[in-house]
Structure formats: C-alpha cells, structure tokens
Coordinates of C-alpha atoms in Angstrom, one line a residue:
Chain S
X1 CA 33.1 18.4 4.1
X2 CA 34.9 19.7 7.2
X3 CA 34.0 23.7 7.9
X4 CA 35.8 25.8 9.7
X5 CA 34.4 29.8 10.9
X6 CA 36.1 32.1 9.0
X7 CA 34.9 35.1 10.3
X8 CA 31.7 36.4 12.1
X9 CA 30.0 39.2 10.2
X10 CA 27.3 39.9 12.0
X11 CA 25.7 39.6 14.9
X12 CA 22.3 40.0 17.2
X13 CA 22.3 43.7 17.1
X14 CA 23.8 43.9 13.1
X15 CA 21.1 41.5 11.8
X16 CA 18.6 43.7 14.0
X17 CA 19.6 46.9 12.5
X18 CA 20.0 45.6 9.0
X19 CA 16.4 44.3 8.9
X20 CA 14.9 48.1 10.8
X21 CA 16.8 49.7 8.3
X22 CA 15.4 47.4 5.6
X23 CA 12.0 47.7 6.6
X24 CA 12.5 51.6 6.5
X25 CA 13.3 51.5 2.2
X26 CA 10.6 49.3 1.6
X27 CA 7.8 51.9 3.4
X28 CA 10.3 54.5 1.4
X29 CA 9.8 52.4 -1.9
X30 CA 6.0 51.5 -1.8
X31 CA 5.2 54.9 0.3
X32 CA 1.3 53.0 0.6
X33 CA 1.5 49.8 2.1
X34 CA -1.9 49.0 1.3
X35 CA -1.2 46.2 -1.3
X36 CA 2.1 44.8 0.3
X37 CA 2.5 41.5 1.0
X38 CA 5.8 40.2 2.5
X39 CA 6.5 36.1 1.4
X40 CA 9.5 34.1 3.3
X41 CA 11.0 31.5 1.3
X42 CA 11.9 28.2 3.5
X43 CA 13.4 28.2 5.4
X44 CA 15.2 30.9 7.5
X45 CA 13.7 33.4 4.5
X46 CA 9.9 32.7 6.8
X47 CA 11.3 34.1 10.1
X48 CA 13.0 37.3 8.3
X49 CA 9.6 37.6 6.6
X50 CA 8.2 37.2 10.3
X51 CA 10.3 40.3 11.9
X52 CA 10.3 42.6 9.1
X53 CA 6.3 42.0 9.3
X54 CA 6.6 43.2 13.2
X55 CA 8.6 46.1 12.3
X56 CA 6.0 47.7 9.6
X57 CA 3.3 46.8 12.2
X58 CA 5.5 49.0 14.9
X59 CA 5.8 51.6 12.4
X60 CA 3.0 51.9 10.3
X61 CA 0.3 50.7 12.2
X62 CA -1.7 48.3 9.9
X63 CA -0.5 44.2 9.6
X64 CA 1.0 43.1 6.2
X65 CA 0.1 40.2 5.1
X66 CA 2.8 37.5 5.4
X67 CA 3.5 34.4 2.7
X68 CA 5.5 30.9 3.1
X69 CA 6.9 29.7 -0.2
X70 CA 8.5 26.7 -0.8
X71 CA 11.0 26.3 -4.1
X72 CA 11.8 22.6 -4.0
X73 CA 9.1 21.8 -7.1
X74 CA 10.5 24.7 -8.8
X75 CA 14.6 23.7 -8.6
X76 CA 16.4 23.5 -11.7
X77 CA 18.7 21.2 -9.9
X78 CA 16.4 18.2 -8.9
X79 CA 17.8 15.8 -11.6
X80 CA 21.6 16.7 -10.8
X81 CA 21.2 16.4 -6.5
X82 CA 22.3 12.8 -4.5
X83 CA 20.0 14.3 -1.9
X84 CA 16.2 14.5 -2.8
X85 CA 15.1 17.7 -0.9
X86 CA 11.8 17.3 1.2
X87 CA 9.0 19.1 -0.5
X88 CA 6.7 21.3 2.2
X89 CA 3.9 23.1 2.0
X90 CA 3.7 26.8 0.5
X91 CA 1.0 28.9 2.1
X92 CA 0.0 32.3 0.8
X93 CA -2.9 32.4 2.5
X94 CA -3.6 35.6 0.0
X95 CA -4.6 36.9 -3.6
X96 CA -1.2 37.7 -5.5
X97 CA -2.8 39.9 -8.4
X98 CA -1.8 43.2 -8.2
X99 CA -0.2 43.0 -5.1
X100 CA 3.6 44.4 -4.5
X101 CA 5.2 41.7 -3.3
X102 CA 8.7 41.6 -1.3
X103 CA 10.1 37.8 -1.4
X104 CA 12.9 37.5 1.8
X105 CA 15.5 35.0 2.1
X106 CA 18.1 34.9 4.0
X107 CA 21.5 34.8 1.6
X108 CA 21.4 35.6 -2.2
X109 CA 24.0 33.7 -4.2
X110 CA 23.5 32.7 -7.5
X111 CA 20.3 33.8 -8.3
X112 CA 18.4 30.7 -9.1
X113 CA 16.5 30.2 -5.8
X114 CA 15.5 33.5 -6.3
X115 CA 13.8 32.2 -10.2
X116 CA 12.1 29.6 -8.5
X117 CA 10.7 31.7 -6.6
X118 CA 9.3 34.1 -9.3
X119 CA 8.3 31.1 -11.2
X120 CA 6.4 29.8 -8.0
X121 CA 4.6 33.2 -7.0
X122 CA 3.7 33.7 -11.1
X123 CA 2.0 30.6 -10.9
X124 CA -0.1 31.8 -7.9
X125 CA -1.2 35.2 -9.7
X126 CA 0.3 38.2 -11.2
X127 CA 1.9 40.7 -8.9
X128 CA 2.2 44.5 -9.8
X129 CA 6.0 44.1 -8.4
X130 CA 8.2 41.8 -7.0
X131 CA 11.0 42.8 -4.9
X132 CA 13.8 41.3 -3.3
X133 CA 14.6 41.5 0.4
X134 CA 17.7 39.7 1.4
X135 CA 20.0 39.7 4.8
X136 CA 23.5 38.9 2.9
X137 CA 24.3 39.4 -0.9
X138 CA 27.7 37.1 -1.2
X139 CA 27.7 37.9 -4.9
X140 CA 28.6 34.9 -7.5
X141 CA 25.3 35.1 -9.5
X142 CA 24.9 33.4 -12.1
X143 CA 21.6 34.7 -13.6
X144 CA 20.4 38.1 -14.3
X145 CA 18.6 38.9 -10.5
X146 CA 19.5 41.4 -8.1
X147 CA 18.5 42.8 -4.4
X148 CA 16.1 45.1 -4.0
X149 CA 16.9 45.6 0.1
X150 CA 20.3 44.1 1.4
X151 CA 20.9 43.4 4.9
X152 CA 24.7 43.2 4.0
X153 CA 27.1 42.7 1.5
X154 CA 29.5 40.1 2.5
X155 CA 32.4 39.5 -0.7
X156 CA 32.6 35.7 -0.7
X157 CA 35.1 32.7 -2.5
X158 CA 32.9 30.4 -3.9
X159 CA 34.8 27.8 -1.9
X160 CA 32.9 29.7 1.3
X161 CA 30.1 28.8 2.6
X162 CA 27.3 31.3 4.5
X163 CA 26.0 30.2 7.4
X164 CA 23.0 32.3 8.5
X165 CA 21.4 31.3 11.8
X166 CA 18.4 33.2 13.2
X167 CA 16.6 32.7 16.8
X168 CA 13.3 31.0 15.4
X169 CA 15.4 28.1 13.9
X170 CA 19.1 28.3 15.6
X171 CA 18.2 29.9 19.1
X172 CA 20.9 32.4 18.0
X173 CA 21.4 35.7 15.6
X174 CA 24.1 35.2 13.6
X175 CA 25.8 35.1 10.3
X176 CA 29.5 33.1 9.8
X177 CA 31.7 32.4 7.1
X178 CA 33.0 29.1 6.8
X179 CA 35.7 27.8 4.9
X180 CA 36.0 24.4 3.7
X181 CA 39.4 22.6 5.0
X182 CA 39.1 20.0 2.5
X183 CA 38.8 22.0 -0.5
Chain N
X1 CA 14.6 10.9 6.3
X2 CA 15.8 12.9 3.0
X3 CA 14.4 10.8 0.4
X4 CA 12.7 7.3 -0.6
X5 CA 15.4 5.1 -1.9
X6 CA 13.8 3.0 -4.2
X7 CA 12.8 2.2 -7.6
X8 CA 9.4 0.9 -7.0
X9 CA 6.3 0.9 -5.3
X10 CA 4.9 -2.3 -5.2
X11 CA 3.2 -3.0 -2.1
X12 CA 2.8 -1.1 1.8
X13 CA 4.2 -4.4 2.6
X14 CA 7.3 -3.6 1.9
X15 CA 7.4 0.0 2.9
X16 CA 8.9 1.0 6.2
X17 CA 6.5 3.1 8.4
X18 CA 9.4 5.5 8.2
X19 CA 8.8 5.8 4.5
X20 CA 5.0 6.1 5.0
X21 CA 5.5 9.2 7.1
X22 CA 7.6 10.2 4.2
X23 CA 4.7 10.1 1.3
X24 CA 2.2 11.2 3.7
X25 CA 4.5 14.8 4.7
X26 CA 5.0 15.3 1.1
X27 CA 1.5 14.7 -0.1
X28 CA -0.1 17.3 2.4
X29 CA 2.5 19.3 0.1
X30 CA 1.4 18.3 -2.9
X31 CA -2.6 18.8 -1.7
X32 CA -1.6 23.0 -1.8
X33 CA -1.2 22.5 -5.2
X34 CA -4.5 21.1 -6.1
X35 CA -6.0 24.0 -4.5
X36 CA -4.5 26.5 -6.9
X37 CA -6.1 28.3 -9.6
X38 CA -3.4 27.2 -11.4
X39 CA -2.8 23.4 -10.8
X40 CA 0.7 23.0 -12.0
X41 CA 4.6 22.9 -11.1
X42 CA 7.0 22.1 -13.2
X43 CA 9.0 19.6 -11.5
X44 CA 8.9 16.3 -13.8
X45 CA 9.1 18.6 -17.3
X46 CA 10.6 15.9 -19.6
X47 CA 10.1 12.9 -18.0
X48 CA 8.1 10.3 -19.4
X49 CA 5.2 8.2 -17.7
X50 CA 3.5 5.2 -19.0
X51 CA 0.2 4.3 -18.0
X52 CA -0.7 0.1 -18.5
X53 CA -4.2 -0.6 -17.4
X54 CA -5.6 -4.5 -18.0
X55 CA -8.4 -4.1 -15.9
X56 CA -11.2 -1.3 -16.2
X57 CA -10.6 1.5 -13.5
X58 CA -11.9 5.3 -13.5
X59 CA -10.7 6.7 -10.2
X60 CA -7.0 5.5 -10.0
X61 CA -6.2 5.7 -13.9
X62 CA -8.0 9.6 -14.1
X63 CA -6.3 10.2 -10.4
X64 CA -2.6 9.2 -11.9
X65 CA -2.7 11.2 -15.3
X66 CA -4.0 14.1 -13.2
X67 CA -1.1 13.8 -11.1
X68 CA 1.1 13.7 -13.7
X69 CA -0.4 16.6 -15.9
X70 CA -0.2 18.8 -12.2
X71 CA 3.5 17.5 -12.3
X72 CA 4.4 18.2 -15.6
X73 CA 5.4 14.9 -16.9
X74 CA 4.4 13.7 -20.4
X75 CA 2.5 10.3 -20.1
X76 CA 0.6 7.8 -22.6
X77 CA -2.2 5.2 -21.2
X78 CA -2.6 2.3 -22.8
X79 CA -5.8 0.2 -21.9
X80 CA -5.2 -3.6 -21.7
X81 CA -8.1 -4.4 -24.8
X82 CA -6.6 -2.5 -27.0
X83 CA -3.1 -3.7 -26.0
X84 CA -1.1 -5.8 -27.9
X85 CA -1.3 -8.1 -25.4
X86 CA -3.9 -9.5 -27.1
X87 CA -2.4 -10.1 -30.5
X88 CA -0.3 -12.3 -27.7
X89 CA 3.2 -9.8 -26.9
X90 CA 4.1 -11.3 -23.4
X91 CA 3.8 -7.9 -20.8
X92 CA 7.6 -7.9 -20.4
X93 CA 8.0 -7.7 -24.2
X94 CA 5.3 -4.7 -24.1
X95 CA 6.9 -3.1 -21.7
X96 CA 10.4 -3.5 -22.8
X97 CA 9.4 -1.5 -26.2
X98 CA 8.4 1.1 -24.8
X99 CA 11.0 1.8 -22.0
X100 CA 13.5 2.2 -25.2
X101 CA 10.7 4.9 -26.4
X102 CA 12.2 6.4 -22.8
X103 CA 9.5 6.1 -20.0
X104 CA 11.2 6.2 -16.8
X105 CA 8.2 4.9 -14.8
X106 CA 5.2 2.3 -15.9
X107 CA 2.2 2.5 -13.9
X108 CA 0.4 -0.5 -13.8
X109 CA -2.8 -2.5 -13.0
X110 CA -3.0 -5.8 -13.8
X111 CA -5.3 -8.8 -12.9
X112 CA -2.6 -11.5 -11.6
X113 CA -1.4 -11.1 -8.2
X114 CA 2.4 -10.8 -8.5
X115 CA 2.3 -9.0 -12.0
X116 CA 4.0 -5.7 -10.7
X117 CA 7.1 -7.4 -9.2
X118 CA 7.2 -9.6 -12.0
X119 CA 7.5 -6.1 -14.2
X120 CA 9.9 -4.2 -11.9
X121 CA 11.9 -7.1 -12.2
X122 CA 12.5 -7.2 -15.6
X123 CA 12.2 -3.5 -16.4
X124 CA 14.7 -0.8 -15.5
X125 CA 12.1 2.6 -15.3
X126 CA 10.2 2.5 -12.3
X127 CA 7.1 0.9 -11.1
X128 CA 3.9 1.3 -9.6
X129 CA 1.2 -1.0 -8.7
X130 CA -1.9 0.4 -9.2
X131 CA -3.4 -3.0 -8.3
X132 CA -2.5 -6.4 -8.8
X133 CA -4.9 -9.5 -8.9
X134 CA -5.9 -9.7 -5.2
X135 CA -2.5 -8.4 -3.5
X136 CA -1.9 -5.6 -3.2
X137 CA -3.1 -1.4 -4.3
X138 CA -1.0 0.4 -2.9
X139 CA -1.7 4.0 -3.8
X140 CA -5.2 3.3 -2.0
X141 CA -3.7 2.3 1.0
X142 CA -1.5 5.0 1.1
X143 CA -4.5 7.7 0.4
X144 CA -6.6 6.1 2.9
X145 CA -3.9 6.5 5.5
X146 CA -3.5 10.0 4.2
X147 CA -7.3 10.8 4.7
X148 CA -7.2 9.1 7.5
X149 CA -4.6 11.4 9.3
X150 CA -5.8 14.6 7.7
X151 CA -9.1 14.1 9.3
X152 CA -8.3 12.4 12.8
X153 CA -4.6 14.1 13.3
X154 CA -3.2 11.0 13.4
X155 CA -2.7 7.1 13.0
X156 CA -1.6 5.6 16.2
X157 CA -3.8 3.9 18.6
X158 CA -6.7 4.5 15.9
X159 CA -9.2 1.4 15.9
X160 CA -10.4 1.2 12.3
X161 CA -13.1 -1.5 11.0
X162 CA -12.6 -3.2 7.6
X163 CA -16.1 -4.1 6.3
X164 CA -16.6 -6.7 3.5
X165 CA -15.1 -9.3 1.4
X166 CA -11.6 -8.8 2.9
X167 CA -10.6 -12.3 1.2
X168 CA -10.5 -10.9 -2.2
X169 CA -9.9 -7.4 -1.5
X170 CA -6.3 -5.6 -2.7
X171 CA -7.5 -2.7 -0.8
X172 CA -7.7 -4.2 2.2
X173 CA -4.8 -6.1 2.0
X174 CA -2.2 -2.5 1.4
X175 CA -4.5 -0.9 4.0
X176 CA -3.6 -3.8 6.6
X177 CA -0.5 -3.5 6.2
X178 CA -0.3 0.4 6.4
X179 CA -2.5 0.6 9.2
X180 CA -0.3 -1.5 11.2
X181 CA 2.8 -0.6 10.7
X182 CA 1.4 3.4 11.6
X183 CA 0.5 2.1 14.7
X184 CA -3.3 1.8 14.3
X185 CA -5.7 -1.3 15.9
X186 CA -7.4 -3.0 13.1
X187 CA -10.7 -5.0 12.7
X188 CA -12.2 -7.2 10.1
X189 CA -15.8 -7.8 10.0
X190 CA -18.0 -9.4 7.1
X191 CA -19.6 -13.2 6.2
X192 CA -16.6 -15.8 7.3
X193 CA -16.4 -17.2 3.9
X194 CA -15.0 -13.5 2.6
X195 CA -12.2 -13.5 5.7
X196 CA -9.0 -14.6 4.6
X197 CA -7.7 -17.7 6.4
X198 CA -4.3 -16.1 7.5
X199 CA -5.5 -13.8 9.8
X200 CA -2.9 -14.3 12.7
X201 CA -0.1 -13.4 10.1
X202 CA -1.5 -10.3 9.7
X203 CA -2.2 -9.5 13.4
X204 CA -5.7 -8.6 13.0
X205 CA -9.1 -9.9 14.5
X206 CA -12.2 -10.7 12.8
X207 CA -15.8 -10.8 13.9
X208 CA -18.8 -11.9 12.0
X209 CA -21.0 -8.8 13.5
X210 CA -20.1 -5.6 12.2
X211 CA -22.2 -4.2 15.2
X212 CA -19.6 -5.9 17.4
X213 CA -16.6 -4.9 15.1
X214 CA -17.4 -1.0 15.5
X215 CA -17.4 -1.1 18.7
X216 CA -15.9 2.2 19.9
X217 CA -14.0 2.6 16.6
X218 CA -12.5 5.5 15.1
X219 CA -12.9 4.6 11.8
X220 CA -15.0 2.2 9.0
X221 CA -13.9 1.2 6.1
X222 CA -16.5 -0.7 3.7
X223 CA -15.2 -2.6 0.8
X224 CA -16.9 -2.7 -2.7
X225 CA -18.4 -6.4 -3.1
X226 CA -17.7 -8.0 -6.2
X227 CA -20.8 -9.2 -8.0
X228 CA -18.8 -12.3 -9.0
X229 CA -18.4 -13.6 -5.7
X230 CA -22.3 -14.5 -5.2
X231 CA -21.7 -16.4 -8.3
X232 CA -19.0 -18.4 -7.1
X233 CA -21.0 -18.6 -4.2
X234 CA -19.4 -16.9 -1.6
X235 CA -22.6 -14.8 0.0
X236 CA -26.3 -15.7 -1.0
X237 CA -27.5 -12.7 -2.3
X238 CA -26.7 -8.9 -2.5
X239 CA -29.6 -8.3 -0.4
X240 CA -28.9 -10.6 2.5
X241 CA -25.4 -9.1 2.4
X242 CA -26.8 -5.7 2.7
X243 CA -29.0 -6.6 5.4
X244 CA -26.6 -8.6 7.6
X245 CA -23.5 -6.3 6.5
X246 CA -24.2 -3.2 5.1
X247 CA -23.2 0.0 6.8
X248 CA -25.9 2.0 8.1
X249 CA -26.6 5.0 11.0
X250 CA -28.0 1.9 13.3
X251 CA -25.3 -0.7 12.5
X252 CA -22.3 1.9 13.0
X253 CA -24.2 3.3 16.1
X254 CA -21.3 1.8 18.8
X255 CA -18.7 3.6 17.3
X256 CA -17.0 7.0 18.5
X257 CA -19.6 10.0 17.8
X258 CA -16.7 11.4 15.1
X259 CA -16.5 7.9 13.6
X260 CA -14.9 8.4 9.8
X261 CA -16.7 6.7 6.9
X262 CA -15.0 5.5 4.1
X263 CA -15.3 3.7 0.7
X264 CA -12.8 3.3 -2.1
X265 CA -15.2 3.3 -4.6
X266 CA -17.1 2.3 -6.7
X267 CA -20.0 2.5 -4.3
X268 CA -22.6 0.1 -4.7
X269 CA -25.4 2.0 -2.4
X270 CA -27.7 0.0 -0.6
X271 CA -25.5 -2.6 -0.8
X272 CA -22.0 -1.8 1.4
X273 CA -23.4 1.1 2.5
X274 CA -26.1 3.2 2.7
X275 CA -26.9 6.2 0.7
X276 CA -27.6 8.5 4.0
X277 CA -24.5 7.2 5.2
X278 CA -22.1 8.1 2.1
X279 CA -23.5 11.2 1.8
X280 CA -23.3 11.9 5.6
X281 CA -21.2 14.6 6.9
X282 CA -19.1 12.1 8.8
X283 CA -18.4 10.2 5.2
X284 CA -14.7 11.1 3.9
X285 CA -15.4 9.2 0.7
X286 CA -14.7 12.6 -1.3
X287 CA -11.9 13.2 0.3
X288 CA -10.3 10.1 -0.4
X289 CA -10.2 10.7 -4.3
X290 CA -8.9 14.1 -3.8
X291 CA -6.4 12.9 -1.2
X292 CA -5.8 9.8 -3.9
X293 CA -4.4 12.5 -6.4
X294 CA -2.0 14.3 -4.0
X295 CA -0.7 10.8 -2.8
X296 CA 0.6 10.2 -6.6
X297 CA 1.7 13.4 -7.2
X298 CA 4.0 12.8 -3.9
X299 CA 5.3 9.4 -5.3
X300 CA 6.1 10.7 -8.6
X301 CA 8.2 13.1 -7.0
X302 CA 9.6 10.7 -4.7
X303 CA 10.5 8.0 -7.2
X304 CA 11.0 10.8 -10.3
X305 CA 12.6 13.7 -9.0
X306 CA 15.9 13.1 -7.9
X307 CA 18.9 11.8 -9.4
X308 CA 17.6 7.9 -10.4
X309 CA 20.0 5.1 -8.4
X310 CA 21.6 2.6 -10.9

C-alpha cells in the first residue's frame, strides 16, 4: 500500500483545543467528578486519556483516575487478520462498579474497537455509564455506537486512511488524511 | 516481531530467542487476566482443544485446561488408561479421529521421547508438548524463564544452577536450552551418574558440589528425583542424595543474597529440597504454577488466534 497526505486537518493548537474543549462537556455532563474514571485504549487512545486527565486536574482540582485497555483478546477479527496483533497488558489499576467511565481513542470508525472495548471494561465490573471520547469521528460505522465527546468530525472515503499522530508516540501533534495511490 | 509463525510447539530447542521474547511479552499480558474477578476473554470462542495425557500429571494438565477455560476455547482430556490406546489404536490413529471431530490443537504428554514430532507430523491441528519421554517440556521451560524474568528483571548474564538428575530430566533439558539462548550462564550440579554425557553440546558445566555450583548464582533450580532411578541404581539412597544434594539454607549459602529458589514440582521435601527452603520467602515455586498458566494461555493465542498457515 502506497499513501499519499491528502490533507492536514489538524494540527498542534487544533488537537489542543479540541481536547480543552472536550474536557469542558465532560465536567458539563457528569457535573461531579467524583466517580469518573478516564480509560485510554492502546495505543494513541492512552496519551489522549493522559492530557485530558491534566486538563480536569488544571480545572477541577482533584486527579481522575486514569485506565489502559487493550482490545486485542476482544477483536472480532482475529480469525480473518494475516497479521496476529501483539497482545499487551490492560491496567485499570481501579474498581469499575458504579463508576462513570469515559473510554478515549483516538479515531472512531466502524464502531467495533469501540465493542471490544465495552466487552473488555464489562468484564472488569459494571459501570454506572460509559461514554465515548474520541479526537476524529470519520464516520463509516458499521455497528450501532456513537461519540459522546468529538474532537472533530473529519467526512472520510473508506479508501482513506486517518493517520493520528500525537507527541507521546510521534514527537508530533497531528492528524492527516491519506489516500491510497494503489487503490 | 508480529506473530509466531508456526504450527507447533515442540521443543525451546527449536524456538528462536526472538520467539521466546515473544511468549514471554504476551504472557505478562495474559498474567492481568488471571488477576481478574472475572478470569475470562473471549478470544478462542469456538475453537476446539484436545487434551492427550499418557502419563499422570496434575500441574500441567489442570494449568492447560485452565488456560483454555480463561480463553474460551472448548477442550476434552483424555487420560492415556482409559484411552483406546490400550484396546491397541496406534496414537496417530487416535489422533486422526478426533481432528475430523474438529480440534485444531492436541496437547500432549507422552512417555517416548520423540512422540510429539512424531504427532505434529502426521496431524494437521496444532501441537504441543507437554512432555515427551526425557526430551523435552517445553511449557516448563518457558514458565521458568517467565518467572525467572518477572522476579530478576531479566535473563541475560543470569548464572542459574540446575540441581539433580539432569540425565533424565525433560525439564532440564527445555530449560537449557531456553536459558541459553536468553543469554543466561548455566550450571549443572548433582551425583555424576545423573549428568548427561553430552555436556559440551549443550555449552554447560557440571560440578559434583552443589556448594561449588551456587557459587555467586542468581538462581537454583532443583529437579524432582525419580524414585525409579535408585532402583536402577543410579544414587544409593534417597537419604544419601538428600544429604550430599539437597538444597538447603547452608548448601545454597554462596549464592547472591536474592538467590531465586525454584522447583517444578512435585516436591519431594527433605529430599531435593528442604521444607524451610520451599517455603522461604526467596522460594518462587508458587509463582511458577501461576506463571505456568499465563505461559499457555500466551501460546494458545499465539498458535490459535490468528489466521492458521496452510
């Protein structure tokens, strides 16, 4: 597959505001932050999880607590990949039950990273809420799931491809489009 | 590396340390799991396990059907005495019927060296050796390496002692290999009639003092002596072996003050090691059975739960 940038839709000071703005509903929507807990799916989901942790520590006061979860034992498409995806280790180093939890990754798409990941956390307790946090929404789902908080909503071909990159992994903020040349 | 691209796991000797490193990252995965409330994931819903034991075991055959119930894959075990084996179906026949019931991967311990490769030879589902004859266990191996590094932080430049009937031991024979393909220094020490005579092939030293052998090592390993031997009369007695042999606080004292302890069970106590000693805080024989179910967990996913190769 050869990938060529599209377009750049957003950049350092975008992705900042996005995520401040972001962090703003979700203090809106749970007005007591008492029994949030924020949990980053791997892998760029765990540093968006990170920042939007600093930014209800700058406003509110008081640390939420912050989860890792990883999907691969979850995936619906394990039997139909060539490439075997690495299983790491999920850490919610907290107890789930009755605990509003906002799940953070970076693009939404089709929805089923997002089951795994309410299969996962359902298997770890039983949440009051779960809610979605999500930088881009590119649209093309294919099961019943929506955004609670989106960073952006960025119209997509499925031919596309979102590339989100993020200081903590890609010494760079930034979200591309790229097209495929071959297909 | 992405994923383990093979059908079997027969033996460490065979497995590239690259690989190793592989199983060992993804069990320290799987571990999480088994400290859940909930000990399940559904990531092998569907796929069918068999479990073929011909000789008695507790510890692997409960460790593998645990880590397949905590994987969610259906599995039989079948115990060699009640087998048809004995009304005289050859193991390839055996095996063979129930692959077309659709079992995708045989576990297997058997007592001829050799029996495993002879399987995943013949059989398309996948295999793994859960001990043949006096080659090779390589599921121990692998969970000894695993404890190993969980509790030292790592496996290179690592001296670690191998204490007892080496000759006939399976155990010893995956951990060997393992040990030094991961970089680690290993010693043999026990009576010279239980020291295998290739020693130089595996690159490892002997000594007939253990006191000698844990000198400055990181870690021991004693072996479970099989009554048999004294009657074949390899060693004169159980209690001359535990006096010349047996691991205790005095014997082990020139090793490193964090020195590990391990066994892979059954213990015999008194005899390759002493009770004070197993139970000691420095003793990672626990450990080692937990570890042992997050290791096969790991390999079912790694052999299971991708696409399969043709």
């Amino acid at each position: 597959m050869t990938l060529k940038l599209k377009a750049t839709v957003m950049d350092e000071k975008a992705i900042g505001q996005a995520l401040r703005r972001i962090t703003h509903e979700i203090i809106e929507r749970n007005k007591d932050i008492k029994d949030l807990v924020l949990v980053g799916i791997r892998k760029r989901g765990v540093p968006l999880a990170a920042r939007l942790q600093n930014y209800l520590k700058e406003i509110e006061g008081s640390p939420v607590p912050l989860g890792i979860l990883d999907i691969t034992l979850y995936r619906d498409d394990l039997s139909q990949r060539e490439d075997q995806p690495v299983v790491h280790t999920t850490d919610l180093p907290f107890d789930l039950n009755n605990k509003h939890v906002v799940v953070v990754d970076d693009v939404l798409y089709t929805g089923r990273t997002i089951r795994a990941a309410m299969d996962a956390l359902i298997d770890h307790g039983r949440p009051a809420t779960i809610q979605l946090a999500v930088l881009i929404d590119r649209g093309h789902r294919e099961l019943p799931i929506r955004a609670d908080y989106v960073g952006k909503n960025v119209p997509t071909a499925r031919s596309e491809l979102i590339e989100v990159k993020v200081q903590e992994v890609d010494q760079v903020d930034q979200v591309d489009i790229m097209e495929d040349l071959a297909g | 590396m992405q994923a383990l691209r093979r059908k079997d796991i027969l033996g460490l000797e065979e497995i590239s340390a690259e690989e190793i490193t592989l199983i060992l990252e993804t069990t320290r995965s799987m571990r999480e799991i088994m400290l859940r409330k909930i000990k399940k994931v559904p990531t092998l819903r569907g796929r069918a396990i068999l479990n073929l034991f011909y000789e008695p075991s507790t510890r692997t055959k409960a460790s593998f059907e645990l880590a397949q119930k905590y994987m969610s894959a259906d599995s039989v075990s079948v115990a060699g005495a009640s087998s048809s084996l004995v009304k005289g179906e050859t193991l390839k026949d055996t095996v063979r019927n129930v692959e077309v019931m659709g079992v995708e991967c045989v576990i297997m311990r058997h007592p001829v060296s050799g029996s495993a490769h002879y399987l995943a030879r013949n059989i398309n589902a996948s295999v793994i050796n859960a001990g043949d004859g006096m080659h090779e266990h390589p599921t121990q191996g692998l969970l000894d390496l695993f404890t190993i590094l969980d509790k030292k932080g790592r496996l290179e430049g690592l001296k670690v002692v191998i204490v007892g009937d080496v000759r006939h031991s399976r155990v010893a024979r995956s951990n060997i290999w393992g040990l030094k393909k991961m970089g680690a220094y290993v010693a043999l020490a026990g009576p010279p009639t239980l020291m295998p005579p290739d020693l130089e092939a595996f690159g490892v030293r002997a000594y007939d003092r253990v006191e000698e052998a844990v000198e400055n090592a990181d870690v021991v390993m004693a072996l479970r002596l099989q009554k048999e031997r004294q009657d074949s009369g390899l060693f004169p007695s159980l209690r001359e072996y535990a006096e010349l042999y047996g691991l205790t606080e005095q014997r082990v004292a020139g090793a490193k003050e964090d020195l590990l302890i391990m066994h892979p069970g059954p213990i015999n106590r008194g005899v390759e090691i002493s009770s004070g000693l197993a139970d000691s805080p420095r003793s990672a024989v626990l450990d080692q059975v937990t570890g042992g179910v997050a290791v096969r967990m790991a390999l079912l996913y790694l052999l299971l739960g991708g696409i399969k190769e043709e």
